[in-house]
PDB file of C-alpha atoms in Angstrom:
ATOM      1  CA  MET G   1      53.203  91.911 117.953  1.00 54.00           C
ATOM      2  CA  LYS G   2      55.532  94.608 119.040  1.00 62.00           C
ATOM      3  CA  VAL G   3      59.164  94.291 118.136  1.00 67.00           C
ATOM      4  CA  ASN G   4      61.230  96.772 120.006  1.00 65.00           C
ATOM      5  CA  ARG G   5      64.505  95.250 120.833  1.00 85.00           C
ATOM      6  CA  PHE G   6      67.601  93.643 119.515  1.00 87.00           C
ATOM      7  CA  THR G   7      68.610  90.419 121.218  1.00 87.00           C
ATOM      8  CA  SER G   8      71.841  90.786 123.121  1.00 87.00           C
ATOM      9  CA  GLU G   9      73.464  88.698 120.388  1.00 84.00           C
ATOM     10  CA  ALA G  10      72.249  91.096 117.719  1.00 87.00           C
ATOM     11  CA  ARG G  11      73.557  94.005 119.741  1.00 88.00           C
ATOM     12  CA  ALA G  12      76.854  92.209 120.055  1.00 87.00           C
ATOM     13  CA  ALA G  13      76.838  91.749 116.282  1.00 88.00           C
ATOM     14  CA  VAL G  14      76.467  95.491 115.777  1.00 90.00           C
ATOM     15  CA  VAL G  15      79.382  96.139 118.111  1.00 90.00           C
ATOM     16  CA  HIS G  16      81.354  93.457 116.288  1.00 90.00           C
ATOM     17  CA  ALA G  17      80.569  95.138 112.970  1.00 92.00           C
ATOM     18  CA  GLN G  18      82.175  98.297 114.283  1.00 90.00           C
ATOM     19  CA  GLU G  19      85.241  96.357 115.348  1.00 87.00           C
ATOM     20  CA  LEU G  20      85.523  94.724 111.924  1.00 86.00           C
ATOM     21  CA  ALA G  21      85.246  98.109 110.246  1.00 86.00           C
ATOM     22  CA  ARG G  22      87.938  99.570 112.460  1.00 82.00           C
ATOM     23  CA  ARG G  23      90.240  96.638 111.937  1.00 78.00           C
ATOM     24  CA  ALA G  24      89.826  96.932 108.178  1.00 76.00           C
ATOM     25  CA  GLY G  25      90.672 100.615 108.399  1.00 73.00           C
ATOM     26  CA  ALA G  26      87.289 101.517 106.930  1.00 77.00           C
ATOM     27  CA  PRO G  27      86.062 105.045 107.641  1.00 76.00           C
ATOM     28  CA  GLN G  28      82.502 103.849 108.189  1.00 84.00           C
ATOM     29  CA  ILE G  29      80.604 100.708 109.193  1.00 91.00           C
ATOM     30  CA  GLU G  30      79.482  99.182 105.920  1.00 90.00           C
ATOM     31  CA  VAL G  31      76.921  96.529 105.063  1.00 93.00           C
ATOM     32  CA  VAL G  32      79.673  93.947 104.657  1.00 91.00           C
ATOM     33  CA  HIS G  33      80.825  94.498 108.248  1.00 92.00           C
ATOM     34  CA  VAL G  34      77.266  94.143 109.530  1.00 93.00           C
ATOM     35  CA  ALA G  35      76.716  90.997 107.467  1.00 92.00           C
ATOM     36  CA  ARG G  36      79.948  89.342 108.537  1.00 91.00           C
ATOM     37  CA  ALA G  37      79.290  90.148 112.175  1.00 92.00           C
ATOM     38  CA  ALA G  38      75.761  88.746 111.918  1.00 91.00           C
ATOM     39  CA  LEU G  39      77.273  85.474 110.679  1.00 88.00           C
ATOM     40  CA  THR G  40      79.310  84.994 113.826  1.00 82.00           C
ATOM     41  CA  THR G  41      80.173  81.390 114.569  1.00 72.00           C
ATOM     42  CA  ASP G  42      77.553  80.437 117.135  1.00 77.00           C
ATOM     43  CA  GLY G  43      74.895  83.002 116.260  1.00 81.00           C
ATOM     44  CA  GLU G  44      71.274  82.410 115.290  1.00 83.00           C
ATOM     45  CA  ALA G  45      71.939  83.130 111.642  1.00 86.00           C
ATOM     46  CA  ALA G  46      74.844  80.705 111.348  1.00 87.00           C
ATOM     47  CA  ARG G  47      72.812  78.045 113.137  1.00 86.00           C
ATOM     48  CA  ALA G  48      69.800  78.557 110.893  1.00 85.00           C
ATOM     49  CA  LEU G  49      71.887  78.524 107.729  1.00 84.00           C
ATOM     50  CA  GLY G  50      73.771  75.453 108.845  1.00 83.00           C
ATOM     51  CA  ALA G  51      70.523  73.654 109.639  1.00 84.00           C
ATOM     52  CA  GLY G  52      69.255  74.639 106.208  1.00 82.00           C
ATOM     53  CA  GLY G  53      72.259  73.061 104.539  1.00 81.00           C
ATOM     54  CA  VAL G  54      73.733  76.368 103.442  1.00 82.00           C
ATOM     55  CA  ASP G  55      77.513  76.578 103.094  1.00 83.00           C
ATOM     56  CA  VAL G  56      78.132  78.977 105.980  1.00 84.00           C
ATOM     57  CA  ASP G  57      81.904  78.824 105.700  1.00 85.00           C
ATOM     58  CA  GLY G  58      81.649  79.666 102.014  1.00 84.00           C
ATOM     59  CA  ALA G  59      79.425  82.622 102.783  1.00 84.00           C
ATOM     60  CA  ARG G  60      81.860  83.790 105.454  1.00 85.00           C
ATOM     61  CA  ALA G  61      84.810  83.444 103.130  1.00 83.00           C
ATOM     62  CA  GLY G  62      82.980  85.429 100.474  1.00 82.00           C
ATOM     63  CA  LEU G  63      82.286  88.215 102.927  1.00 84.00           C
ATOM     64  CA  ALA G  64      85.818  88.117 104.316  1.00 79.00           C
ATOM     65  CA  ALA G  65      87.173  88.694 100.832  1.00 75.00           C
ATOM     66  CA  ARG G  66      85.173  91.905 100.717  1.00 76.00           C
ATOM     67  CA  LEU G  67      86.403  92.917 104.161  1.00 74.00           C
ATOM     68  CA  SER G  68      89.995  93.574 103.266  1.00 60.00           C
ATOM     69  CA  GLY G  69      89.412  97.311 103.129  1.00 54.00           C
ATOM     70  CA  PRO G  70      91.563  99.935 101.505  1.00 55.00           C
ATOM     71  CA  GLY G  71      94.886  98.194 101.986  1.00 69.00           C
ATOM     72  CA  LEU G  72      98.007  98.388  99.899  1.00 80.00           C
ATOM     73  CA  ASP G  73      97.504  98.462  96.171  1.00 83.00           C
ATOM     74  CA  GLY G  74      99.388  95.269  95.328  1.00 85.00           C
ATOM     75  CA  GLU G  75      98.359  95.423  91.702  1.00 84.00           C
ATOM     76  CA  ALA G  76      99.712  98.920  91.182  1.00 86.00           C
ATOM     77  CA  LEU G  77     102.891  97.998  93.030  1.00 89.00           C
ATOM     78  CA  ALA G  78     103.318  94.892  90.880  1.00 89.00           C
ATOM     79  CA  GLY G  79     103.044  97.174  87.865  1.00 87.00           C
ATOM     80  CA  LEU G  80     105.940  99.119  89.338  1.00 88.00           C
ATOM     81  CA  GLY G  81     107.988  95.955  89.709  1.00 92.00           C
ATOM     82  CA  ILE G  82     107.418  95.633  93.439  1.00 92.00           C
ATOM     83  CA  ASP G  83     106.251  92.341  94.876  1.00 92.00           C
ATOM     84  CA  VAL G  84     104.323  93.268  98.025  1.00 89.00           C
ATOM     85  CA  ASP G  85     104.465  89.727  99.362  1.00 88.00           C
ATOM     86  CA  ALA G  86     108.247  89.763  99.029  1.00 92.00           C
ATOM     87  CA  VAL G  87     108.405  93.115 100.813  1.00 93.00           C
ATOM     88  CA  ARG G  88     106.124  91.742 103.496  1.00 90.00           C
ATOM     89  CA  SER G  89     108.252  88.687 104.216  1.00 92.00           C
ATOM     90  CA  ALA G  90     111.488  90.659 104.133  1.00 94.00           C
ATOM     91  CA  THR G  91     109.974  93.183 106.526  1.00 93.00           C
ATOM     92  CA  ASP G  92     108.646  90.526 108.876  1.00 93.00           C
ATOM     93  CA  ALA G  93     112.043  88.830 108.811  1.00 95.00           C
ATOM     94  CA  THR G  94     113.618  92.060 110.060  1.00 93.00           C
ATOM     95  CA  PHE G  95     110.948  93.386 112.391  1.00 94.00           C
ATOM     96  CA  GLY G  96     109.266  90.189 113.531  1.00 93.00           C
ATOM     97  CA  GLU G  97     106.320  88.116 112.410  1.00 90.00           C
ATOM     98  CA  GLY G  98     103.248  90.253 111.700  1.00 88.00           C
ATOM     99  CA  ALA G  99     105.168  93.532 111.784  1.00 91.00           C
ATOM    100  CA  PHE G 100     104.116  94.540 108.283  1.00 90.00           C
ATOM    101  CA  ALA G 101     100.440  93.915 109.020  1.00 85.00           C
ATOM    102  CA  ARG G 102     100.759  95.897 112.242  1.00 87.00           C
ATOM    103  CA  ALA G 103     102.291  98.853 110.417  1.00 90.00           C
ATOM    104  CA  ASP G 104      99.509  98.611 107.860  1.00 85.00           C
ATOM    105  CA  LEU G 105      96.910  98.880 110.596  1.00 81.00           C
ATOM    106  CA  ILE G 106      98.649 101.819 112.242  1.00 84.00           C
ATOM    107  CA  ALA G 107      98.840 103.635 108.914  1.00 84.00           C
ATOM    108  CA  ARG G 108      95.189 103.028 108.148  1.00 78.00           C
ATOM    109  CA  ASN G 109      93.967 104.158 111.521  1.00 75.00           C
ATOM    110  CA  ARG G 110      96.003 107.313 111.457  1.00 75.00           C
ATOM    111  CA  GLY G 111      94.135 110.489 112.098  1.00 62.00           C
ATOM    112  CA  ARG G 112      91.074 108.659 113.307  1.00 64.00           C
ATOM    113  CA  ARG G 113      89.859 109.818 116.640  1.00 61.00           C
ATOM    114  CA  GLY G 114      87.473 108.250 119.102  1.00 62.00           C
ATOM    115  CA  ASN G 115      85.990 104.814 118.990  1.00 65.00           C
ATOM    116  CA  HIS G 116      82.739 105.397 117.223  1.00 80.00           C
ATOM    117  CA  LEU G 117      82.463 104.938 113.512  1.00 85.00           C
ATOM    118  CA  PRO G 118      79.348 106.094 111.709  1.00 89.00           C
ATOM    119  CA  PHE G 119      77.207 103.675 109.729  1.00 93.00           C
ATOM    120  CA  THR G 120      76.939 104.159 106.002  1.00 91.00           C
ATOM    121  CA  ALA G 121      73.434 105.006 104.843  1.00 93.00           C
ATOM    122  CA  ALA G 122      73.129 101.499 103.401  1.00 92.00           C
ATOM    123  CA  ALA G 123      74.177  99.874 106.678  1.00 94.00           C
ATOM    124  CA  ARG G 124      71.693 101.991 108.626  1.00 94.00           C
ATOM    125  CA  LYS G 125      69.025 100.940 106.184  1.00 94.00           C
ATOM    126  CA  VAL G 126      69.880  97.281 106.826  1.00 95.00           C
ATOM    127  CA  LEU G 127      69.293  97.718 110.544  1.00 93.00           C
ATOM    128  CA  GLN G 128      65.930  99.358 109.839  1.00 93.00           C
ATOM    129  CA  LEU G 129      64.993  96.563 107.456  1.00 94.00           C
ATOM    130  CA  ALA G 130      65.956  94.035 110.148  1.00 94.00           C
ATOM    131  CA  LEU G 131      63.151  95.400 112.306  1.00 92.00           C
ATOM    132  CA  ARG G 132      60.746  95.015 109.430  1.00 93.00           C
ATOM    133  CA  GLU G 133      61.882  91.420 108.890  1.00 92.00           C
ATOM    134  CA  ALA G 134      61.245  90.624 112.538  1.00 92.00           C
ATOM    135  CA  VAL G 135      57.745  92.108 112.325  1.00 92.00           C
ATOM    136  CA  ARG G 136      57.041  90.226 109.118  1.00 92.00           C
ATOM    137  CA  LEU G 137      58.100  86.925 110.679  1.00 91.00           C
ATOM    138  CA  GLY G 138      56.205  87.546 113.891  1.00 91.00           C
ATOM    139  CA  ASP G 139      59.317  87.440 116.043  1.00 90.00           C
ATOM    140  CA  LYS G 140      59.545  89.322 119.307  1.00 88.00           C
ATOM    141  CA  ALA G 141      63.101  90.470 118.954  1.00 90.00           C
ATOM    142  CA  ILE G 142      65.595  91.189 116.232  1.00 91.00           C
ATOM    143  CA  ASP G 143      68.353  88.607 116.026  1.00 90.00           C
ATOM    144  CA  GLU G 144      71.163  87.979 113.555  1.00 90.00           C
ATOM    145  CA  ARG G 145      68.832  86.132 111.190  1.00 91.00           C
ATOM    146  CA  HIS G 146      66.753  89.252 110.703  1.00 92.00           C
ATOM    147  CA  ILE G 147      69.884  91.278 110.098  1.00 93.00           C
ATOM    148  CA  LEU G 148      71.030  88.881 107.376  1.00 91.00           C
ATOM    149  CA  LEU G 149      67.563  88.766 105.834  1.00 91.00           C
ATOM    150  CA  ALA G 150      67.673  92.550 105.768  1.00 94.00           C
ATOM    151  CA  VAL G 151      71.043  92.406 104.011  1.00 92.00           C
ATOM    152  CA  LEU G 152      69.532  90.110 101.384  1.00 89.00           C
ATOM    153  CA  ARG G 153      66.494  92.313 100.979  1.00 91.00           C
ATOM    154  CA  SER G 154      68.561  95.460 100.651  1.00 89.00           C
ATOM    155  CA  GLY G 155      70.144  94.070  97.488  1.00 84.00           C
ATOM    156  CA  GLY G 156      73.590  95.341  96.616  1.00 82.00           C
ATOM    157  CA  PRO G 157      76.944  93.595  96.299  1.00 83.00           C
ATOM    158  CA  VAL G 158      77.001  92.100  99.788  1.00 86.00           C
ATOM    159  CA  ALA G 159      73.640  90.439  99.198  1.00 86.00           C
ATOM    160  CA  GLU G 160      75.074  89.030  95.978  1.00 84.00           C
ATOM    161  CA  THR G 161      78.090  87.665  97.821  1.00 82.00           C
ATOM    162  CA  LEU G 162      75.885  86.083 100.455  1.00 81.00           C
ATOM    163  CA  ALA G 163      73.580  84.548  97.881  1.00 78.00           C
ATOM    164  CA  GLN G 164      76.553  83.117  96.015  1.00 75.00           C
ATOM    165  CA  ALA G 165      77.074  80.543  98.767  1.00 66.00           C
ATOM    166  CA  THR G 166      73.873  78.996  97.516  1.00 60.00           C
ATOM    167  CA  ASP G 167      70.770  80.219  95.790  1.00 68.00           C
ATOM    168  CA  ARG G 168      69.108  83.155  97.419  1.00 73.00           C
ATOM    169  CA  PRO G 169      65.702  81.521  98.125  1.00 79.00           C
ATOM    170  CA  SER G 170      67.294  78.729 100.123  1.00 77.00           C
ATOM    171  CA  VAL G 171      69.321  81.204 102.178  1.00 79.00           C
ATOM    172  CA  ARG G 172      66.106  83.047 102.828  1.00 82.00           C
ATOM    173  CA  ARG G 173      64.216  79.888 103.687  1.00 84.00           C
ATOM    174  CA  ALA G 174      66.922  78.732 106.054  1.00 82.00           C
ATOM    175  CA  LEU G 175      66.960  82.063 107.839  1.00 85.00           C
ATOM    176  CA  GLU G 176      63.182  82.210 108.070  1.00 86.00           C
ATOM    177  CA  ALA G 177      62.830  78.686 109.439  1.00 81.00           C
ATOM    178  CA  GLY G 178      62.261  78.816 113.146  1.00 66.00           C
ATOM    179  CA  SER G 179      60.157  81.929 112.986  1.00 74.00           C
ATOM    180  CA  ARG G 180      56.444  81.570 113.610  1.00 55.00           C
ATOM    181  CA  VAL G 181      55.304  82.818 110.222  1.00 53.00           C
ATOM    182  CA  ALA G 182      58.033  81.046 108.276  1.00 45.00           C
TER     183      ALA G 182
ATOM    184  CA  MET V   1     115.350  96.722  88.198  1.00 40.00           C
ATOM    185  CA  ALA V   2     112.425  97.763  90.354  1.00 44.00           C
ATOM    186  CA  VAL V   3     113.751 101.290  90.288  1.00 46.00           C
ATOM    187  CA  LYS V   4     113.849 101.317  86.514  1.00 43.00           C
ATOM    188  CA  ASP V   5     110.264 100.032  86.362  1.00 49.00           C
ATOM    189  CA  THR V   6     109.242 102.717  88.798  1.00 49.00           C
ATOM    190  CA  ALA V   7     110.752 105.381  86.608  1.00 47.00           C
ATOM    191  CA  VAL V   8     108.858 104.024  83.630  1.00 49.00           C
ATOM    192  CA  ALA V   9     105.600 104.014  85.565  1.00 57.00           C
ATOM    193  CA  ALA V  10     106.174 107.541  86.792  1.00 56.00           C
ATOM    194  CA  GLN V  11     106.193 108.518  83.125  1.00 60.00           C
ATOM    195  CA  ASP V  12     102.988 106.625  82.409  1.00 69.00           C
ATOM    196  CA  PRO V  13     101.066 108.879  80.037  1.00 78.00           C
ATOM    197  CA  ASP V  14      97.754 107.923  81.637  1.00 84.00           C
ATOM    198  CA  PRO V  15      97.425 110.041  84.794  1.00 87.00           C
ATOM    199  CA  ARG V  16      95.024 107.555  86.334  1.00 85.00           C
ATOM    200  CA  ARG V  17      97.610 104.771  86.220  1.00 86.00           C
ATOM    201  CA  GLY V  18     100.483 107.060  87.026  1.00 87.00           C
ATOM    202  CA  LEU V  19      98.804 108.590  90.078  1.00 89.00           C
ATOM    203  CA  ARG V  20      97.626 105.211  91.316  1.00 86.00           C
ATOM    204  CA  GLY V  21     101.201 103.976  91.159  1.00 89.00           C
ATOM    205  CA  VAL V  22     102.440 107.022  93.035  1.00 90.00           C
ATOM    206  CA  ARG V  23      99.851 106.523  95.741  1.00 88.00           C
ATOM    207  CA  ALA V  24     100.664 102.819  96.094  1.00 90.00           C
ATOM    208  CA  LEU V  25     104.337 103.652  96.504  1.00 93.00           C
ATOM    209  CA  ARG V  26     103.601 106.298  99.107  1.00 93.00           C
ATOM    210  CA  GLU V  27     101.402 103.929 101.101  1.00 90.00           C
ATOM    211  CA  LEU V  28     104.038 101.225 100.985  1.00 94.00           C
ATOM    212  CA  ALA V  29     106.716 103.699 102.069  1.00 95.00           C
ATOM    213  CA  ASP V  30     104.434 104.801 104.931  1.00 93.00           C
ATOM    214  CA  ARG V  31     104.291 101.267 106.322  1.00 93.00           C
ATOM    215  CA  LEU V  32     108.042 100.857 106.199  1.00 95.00           C
ATOM    216  CA  GLU V  33     108.561 104.287 107.725  1.00 96.00           C
ATOM    217  CA  ILE V  34     106.354 103.379 110.681  1.00 95.00           C
ATOM    218  CA  LEU V  35     108.463 100.323 111.475  1.00 96.00           C
ATOM    219  CA  GLN V  36     111.799 102.040 110.949  1.00 96.00           C
ATOM    220  CA  VAL V  37     110.864 105.019 113.106  1.00 96.00           C
ATOM    221  CA  GLU V  38     109.554 102.689 115.807  1.00 94.00           C
ATOM    222  CA  ARG V  39     112.840 100.832 115.868  1.00 95.00           C
ATOM    223  CA  ALA V  40     114.899 104.023 115.846  1.00 96.00           C
ATOM    224  CA  ARG V  41     112.940 105.338 118.828  1.00 95.00           C
ATOM    225  CA  ASP V  42     113.356 102.011 120.620  1.00 94.00           C
ATOM    226  CA  GLU V  43     117.090 102.336 120.077  1.00 95.00           C
ATOM    227  CA  GLY V  44     117.085 105.808 121.557  1.00 95.00           C
ATOM    228  CA  TRP V  45     117.203 108.023 118.474  1.00 96.00           C
ATOM    229  CA  SER V  46     115.981 111.579 118.944  1.00 96.00           C
ATOM    230  CA  TRP V  47     113.207 112.993 116.756  1.00 96.00           C
ATOM    231  CA  GLN V  48     115.800 115.333 115.256  1.00 96.00           C
ATOM    232  CA  GLU V  49     118.047 112.459 114.199  1.00 96.00           C
ATOM    233  CA  ILE V  50     115.110 110.585 112.683  1.00 96.00           C
ATOM    234  CA  ALA V  51     113.881 113.713 110.915  1.00 97.00           C
ATOM    235  CA  ASP V  52     117.325 114.336 109.439  1.00 97.00           C
ATOM    236  CA  GLN V  53     117.400 110.852 107.964  1.00 97.00           C
ATOM    237  CA  LEU V  54     113.887 111.194 106.555  1.00 96.00           C
ATOM    238  CA  GLY V  55     114.585 114.648 105.176  1.00 96.00           C
ATOM    239  CA  VAL V  56     111.743 116.299 107.068  1.00 96.00           C
ATOM    240  CA  SER V  57     111.541 118.720 109.971  1.00 96.00           C
ATOM    241  CA  ARG V  58     111.701 117.486 113.548  1.00 96.00           C
ATOM    242  CA  GLN V  59     108.158 118.771 114.083  1.00 95.00           C
ATOM    243  CA  ALA V  60     106.868 116.900 111.066  1.00 95.00           C
ATOM    244  CA  ALA V  61     108.455 113.647 112.197  1.00 95.00           C
ATOM    245  CA  HIS V  62     107.128 114.006 115.717  1.00 93.00           C
ATOM    246  CA  LYS V  63     103.655 114.979 114.571  1.00 91.00           C
ATOM    247  CA  LYS V  64     103.443 111.964 112.283  1.00 91.00           C
ATOM    248  CA  HIS V  65     104.949 109.370 114.588  1.00 92.00           C
ATOM    249  CA  GLY V  66     104.743 110.741 118.115  1.00 88.00           C
ATOM    250  CA  ARG V  67     102.177 109.773 120.719  1.00 72.00           C
ATOM    251  CA  GLY V  68      98.554 110.176 119.708  1.00 51.00           C
ATOM    252  CA  ARG V  69      99.329 109.865 116.024  1.00 46.00           C
TER     253      ARG V  69
END
């Protein structure tokens, strides 16, 4: 069985991962961006996990918490007697709702040129492992399930976060269900 | 009060904590600067006027906040 393509949904997930990385002000596309994008609302992975009784929203929330990127250091500012949330609401009151977040994004994206972000080595590895997962499961194309399985297989903190939603074997089982060799 | 705390933190004997605090302050100031400069430009301020208020050169202000930043 030859696997040589990403489904259009999986391709969309990769593009989405780039968008998430950019929005978080990350310099590269990381595994967490790929994982979150693969868990998109109506994707294969979300469907499979939902059917398998896995807490998809919990998994998403866990990933989202890791997505925040290199934002303001609220802890350090609190140590300096500055309440970032208070600054944020005062700023939004003056400049309009969401102004502070907008300025944050502008600051983080400063100096970045072009639209293409590189993948981290770990994220690239995940995409390679996704191919292997598709081959292993006898699937013709790589979809979001294979990407998430690859995230789990790659180990690392994002895999931990994903597995926290439930136990890892049941996440794996849910994702593998629906494949021929499951 | 916040200013006093800041002064204390700036004297933090641990450089790791001290530098982290300095960076956090700079990043916070950056966000506020973006919004203030935006508003000043909207209200017709020149780059020179903005630069004077920020205590930087006109070129520096324009380079940081002008088009294509």
